[in-house]
Amino acid sequence: MLFFIFFLICFLASILGAICGIGGGPINLVVLFFFFSMATKVAAENSLYIIFFSQITSLISSIVTKSIPDFPAPLLVVMIAGGIVGGICGRSLNRRLSEKTVDRLFLLLMLVIIGINIYNIYRFTY
């Protein structure tokens, strides 16, 4: 029964992430923190694993259905390189920062995301 509850929580979080088009990172952190009692730094690492496997599944689905959009290859290479370098730098910073600092950064990022959403609501509603 517990396995089913965990599956349902993760399933619903994934649906919300897909609907919002955000990859699920902020949602994963909240779910892992509250429902699975993970510290923020541990939740962030596990969130990356969840997103990685989710995106691999999405990529395979796009390849199988032949629905990959046209995209300039050089831009793709630059984006991949930026993701790799950013991941390496982020992991290094994560190791150096305290749990409290990571919590503050997460809250700050959530405020920025909320601000962007409020701006978009105003922009596209009026």
mmCIF file of C-alpha atoms in Angstrom:
data_model
loop_
_atom_site.group_PDB
_atom_site.id
_atom_site.type_symbol
_atom_site.label_atom_id
_atom_site.label_comp_id
_atom_site.label_asym_id
_atom_site.label_seq_id
_atom_site.Cartn_x
_atom_site.Cartn_y
_atom_site.Cartn_z
ATOM 1 C CA MET A 1 0.000 0.000 0.000
ATOM 2 C CA LEU A 2 2.835 2.386 0.881
ATOM 3 C CA PHE A 3 4.445 1.719 -2.515
ATOM 4 C CA PHE A 4 1.177 2.685 -4.237
ATOM 5 C CA ILE A 5 0.947 5.936 -2.244
ATOM 6 C CA PHE A 6 4.551 6.843 -3.160
ATOM 7 C CA PHE A 7 3.843 6.015 -6.808
ATOM 8 C CA LEU A 8 0.686 8.152 -6.794
ATOM 9 C CA ILE A 9 2.479 11.135 -5.223
ATOM 10 C CA CYS A 10 5.295 10.955 -7.787
ATOM 11 C CA PHE A 11 2.840 10.389 -10.647
ATOM 12 C CA LEU A 12 0.812 13.482 -9.734
ATOM 13 C CA ALA A 13 3.968 15.599 -9.300
ATOM 14 C CA SER A 14 5.158 14.506 -12.756
ATOM 15 C CA ILE A 15 1.825 15.411 -14.331
ATOM 16 C CA LEU A 16 1.946 18.871 -12.723
ATOM 17 C CA GLY A 17 5.505 19.391 -13.950
ATOM 18 C CA ALA A 18 4.539 18.357 -17.485
ATOM 19 C CA ILE A 19 1.421 20.535 -17.537
ATOM 20 C CA CYS A 20 3.367 23.564 -16.317
ATOM 21 C CA GLY A 21 6.224 22.841 -18.722
ATOM 22 C CA ILE A 22 8.833 23.378 -16.022
ATOM 23 C CA GLY A 23 10.473 19.972 -15.992
ATOM 24 C CA GLY A 24 9.209 19.399 -12.478
ATOM 25 C CA GLY A 25 12.246 20.658 -10.542
ATOM 26 C CA PRO A 26 10.478 22.954 -8.049
ATOM 27 C CA ILE A 27 7.594 20.502 -7.691
ATOM 28 C CA ASN A 28 9.974 17.577 -7.159
ATOM 29 C CA LEU A 29 11.828 19.469 -4.432
ATOM 30 C CA VAL A 30 8.647 20.236 -2.534
ATOM 31 C CA VAL A 31 7.334 16.674 -2.878
ATOM 32 C CA LEU A 32 10.634 15.081 -1.858
ATOM 33 C CA PHE A 33 11.028 17.505 1.059
ATOM 34 C CA PHE A 34 7.527 17.170 2.507
ATOM 35 C CA PHE A 35 6.421 13.646 1.603
ATOM 36 C CA PHE A 36 9.754 11.839 1.787
ATOM 37 C CA SER A 37 11.425 13.931 4.532
ATOM 38 C CA MET A 38 14.539 14.663 2.476
ATOM 39 C CA ALA A 39 16.854 17.560 3.248
ATOM 40 C CA THR A 40 16.844 20.229 0.530
ATOM 41 C CA LYS A 41 20.280 19.294 -0.828
ATOM 42 C CA VAL A 42 19.396 15.592 -0.999
ATOM 43 C CA ALA A 43 16.006 16.410 -2.548
ATOM 44 C CA ALA A 44 17.726 18.565 -5.196
ATOM 45 C CA GLU A 45 20.049 15.711 -6.180
ATOM 46 C CA ASN A 46 17.202 13.209 -6.334
ATOM 47 C CA SER A 47 15.098 15.673 -8.308
ATOM 48 C CA LEU A 48 17.822 15.761 -10.963
ATOM 49 C CA TYR A 49 17.683 11.959 -11.252
ATOM 50 C CA ILE A 50 13.899 12.075 -11.617
ATOM 51 C CA ILE A 51 14.114 14.760 -14.304
ATOM 52 C CA PHE A 52 16.915 12.899 -16.110
ATOM 53 C CA PHE A 53 14.913 9.682 -16.445
ATOM 54 C CA SER A 54 11.728 11.582 -17.271
ATOM 55 C CA GLN A 55 13.454 13.491 -20.074
ATOM 56 C CA ILE A 56 15.158 10.363 -21.439
ATOM 57 C CA THR A 57 11.701 8.772 -21.642
ATOM 58 C CA SER A 58 10.357 11.851 -23.415
ATOM 59 C CA LEU A 59 13.304 11.834 -25.852
ATOM 60 C CA ILE A 60 12.788 8.162 -26.678
ATOM 61 C CA SER A 61 9.076 8.809 -27.209
ATOM 62 C CA SER A 62 9.878 11.707 -29.564
ATOM 63 C CA ILE A 63 12.342 9.555 -31.520
ATOM 64 C CA VAL A 64 9.896 6.626 -31.821
ATOM 65 C CA THR A 65 7.013 8.861 -32.941
ATOM 66 C CA LYS A 66 9.342 10.872 -35.215
ATOM 67 C CA SER A 67 8.121 14.116 -33.674
ATOM 68 C CA ILE A 68 11.469 15.795 -33.065
ATOM 69 C CA PRO A 69 11.197 19.452 -34.109
ATOM 70 C CA ASP A 70 13.716 21.027 -36.472
ATOM 71 C CA PHE A 71 16.520 22.510 -34.450
ATOM 72 C CA PRO A 72 19.887 24.009 -35.431
ATOM 73 C CA ALA A 73 22.581 21.449 -34.499
ATOM 74 C CA PRO A 74 25.182 24.065 -33.405
ATOM 75 C CA LEU A 75 22.697 25.587 -30.972
ATOM 76 C CA LEU A 76 21.906 22.138 -29.588
ATOM 77 C CA VAL A 77 25.620 21.462 -29.009
ATOM 78 C CA VAL A 78 26.028 24.803 -27.183
ATOM 79 C CA MET A 79 22.968 24.065 -25.006
ATOM 80 C CA ILE A 80 24.253 20.584 -24.132
ATOM 81 C CA ALA A 81 27.688 21.988 -23.263
ATOM 82 C CA GLY A 82 26.087 24.702 -21.118
ATOM 83 C CA GLY A 83 24.007 22.074 -19.315
ATOM 84 C CA ILE A 84 27.043 19.903 -18.612
ATOM 85 C CA VAL A 85 29.224 22.789 -17.403
ATOM 86 C CA GLY A 86 26.337 24.199 -15.349
ATOM 87 C CA GLY A 87 25.728 20.805 -13.759
ATOM 88 C CA ILE A 88 29.388 20.431 -12.813
ATOM 89 C CA CYS A 89 29.554 23.947 -11.345
ATOM 90 C CA GLY A 90 26.227 23.516 -9.538
ATOM 91 C CA ARG A 91 27.315 20.249 -7.939
ATOM 92 C CA SER A 92 30.569 21.861 -6.785
ATOM 93 C CA LEU A 93 28.667 24.798 -5.274
ATOM 94 C CA ASN A 94 26.145 22.446 -3.667
ATOM 95 C CA ARG A 95 28.939 20.699 -1.792
ATOM 96 C CA ARG A 96 30.320 24.006 -0.472
ATOM 97 C CA LEU A 97 27.024 25.617 0.580
ATOM 98 C CA SER A 98 25.312 24.897 3.867
ATOM 99 C CA GLU A 99 21.822 23.405 4.018
ATOM 100 C CA LYS A 100 20.491 26.717 5.321
ATOM 101 C CA THR A 101 21.990 28.642 2.390
ATOM 102 C CA VAL A 102 20.523 26.183 -0.111
ATOM 103 C CA ASP A 103 17.118 26.581 1.580
ATOM 104 C CA ARG A 104 17.377 30.367 1.240
ATOM 105 C CA LEU A 105 18.411 30.133 -2.416
ATOM 106 C CA PHE A 106 15.486 27.806 -3.097
ATOM 107 C CA LEU A 107 13.042 30.231 -1.459
ATOM 108 C CA LEU A 108 14.535 33.123 -3.425
ATOM 109 C CA LEU A 109 14.202 31.153 -6.652
ATOM 110 C CA MET A 110 10.580 30.323 -5.812
ATOM 111 C CA LEU A 111 9.875 34.050 -5.304
ATOM 112 C CA VAL A 112 11.440 34.800 -8.697
ATOM 113 C CA ILE A 113 9.290 32.082 -10.331
ATOM 114 C CA ILE A 114 6.166 33.445 -8.616
ATOM 115 C CA GLY A 115 7.066 36.939 -9.830
ATOM 116 C CA ILE A 116 7.499 35.720 -13.407
ATOM 117 C CA ASN A 117 4.139 33.959 -13.212
ATOM 118 C CA ILE A 118 2.401 37.075 -11.890
ATOM 119 C CA TYR A 119 3.976 39.111 -14.697
ATOM 120 C CA ASN A 120 2.834 36.561 -17.297
ATOM 121 C CA ILE A 121 -0.685 36.464 -15.874
ATOM 122 C CA TYR A 122 -0.879 40.250 -16.131
ATOM 123 C CA ARG A 123 0.751 40.321 -19.565
ATOM 124 C CA PHE A 124 -1.428 37.675 -21.175
ATOM 125 C CA THR A 125 -4.677 38.500 -19.379
ATOM 126 C CA TYR A 126 -4.889 42.244 -19.997
#
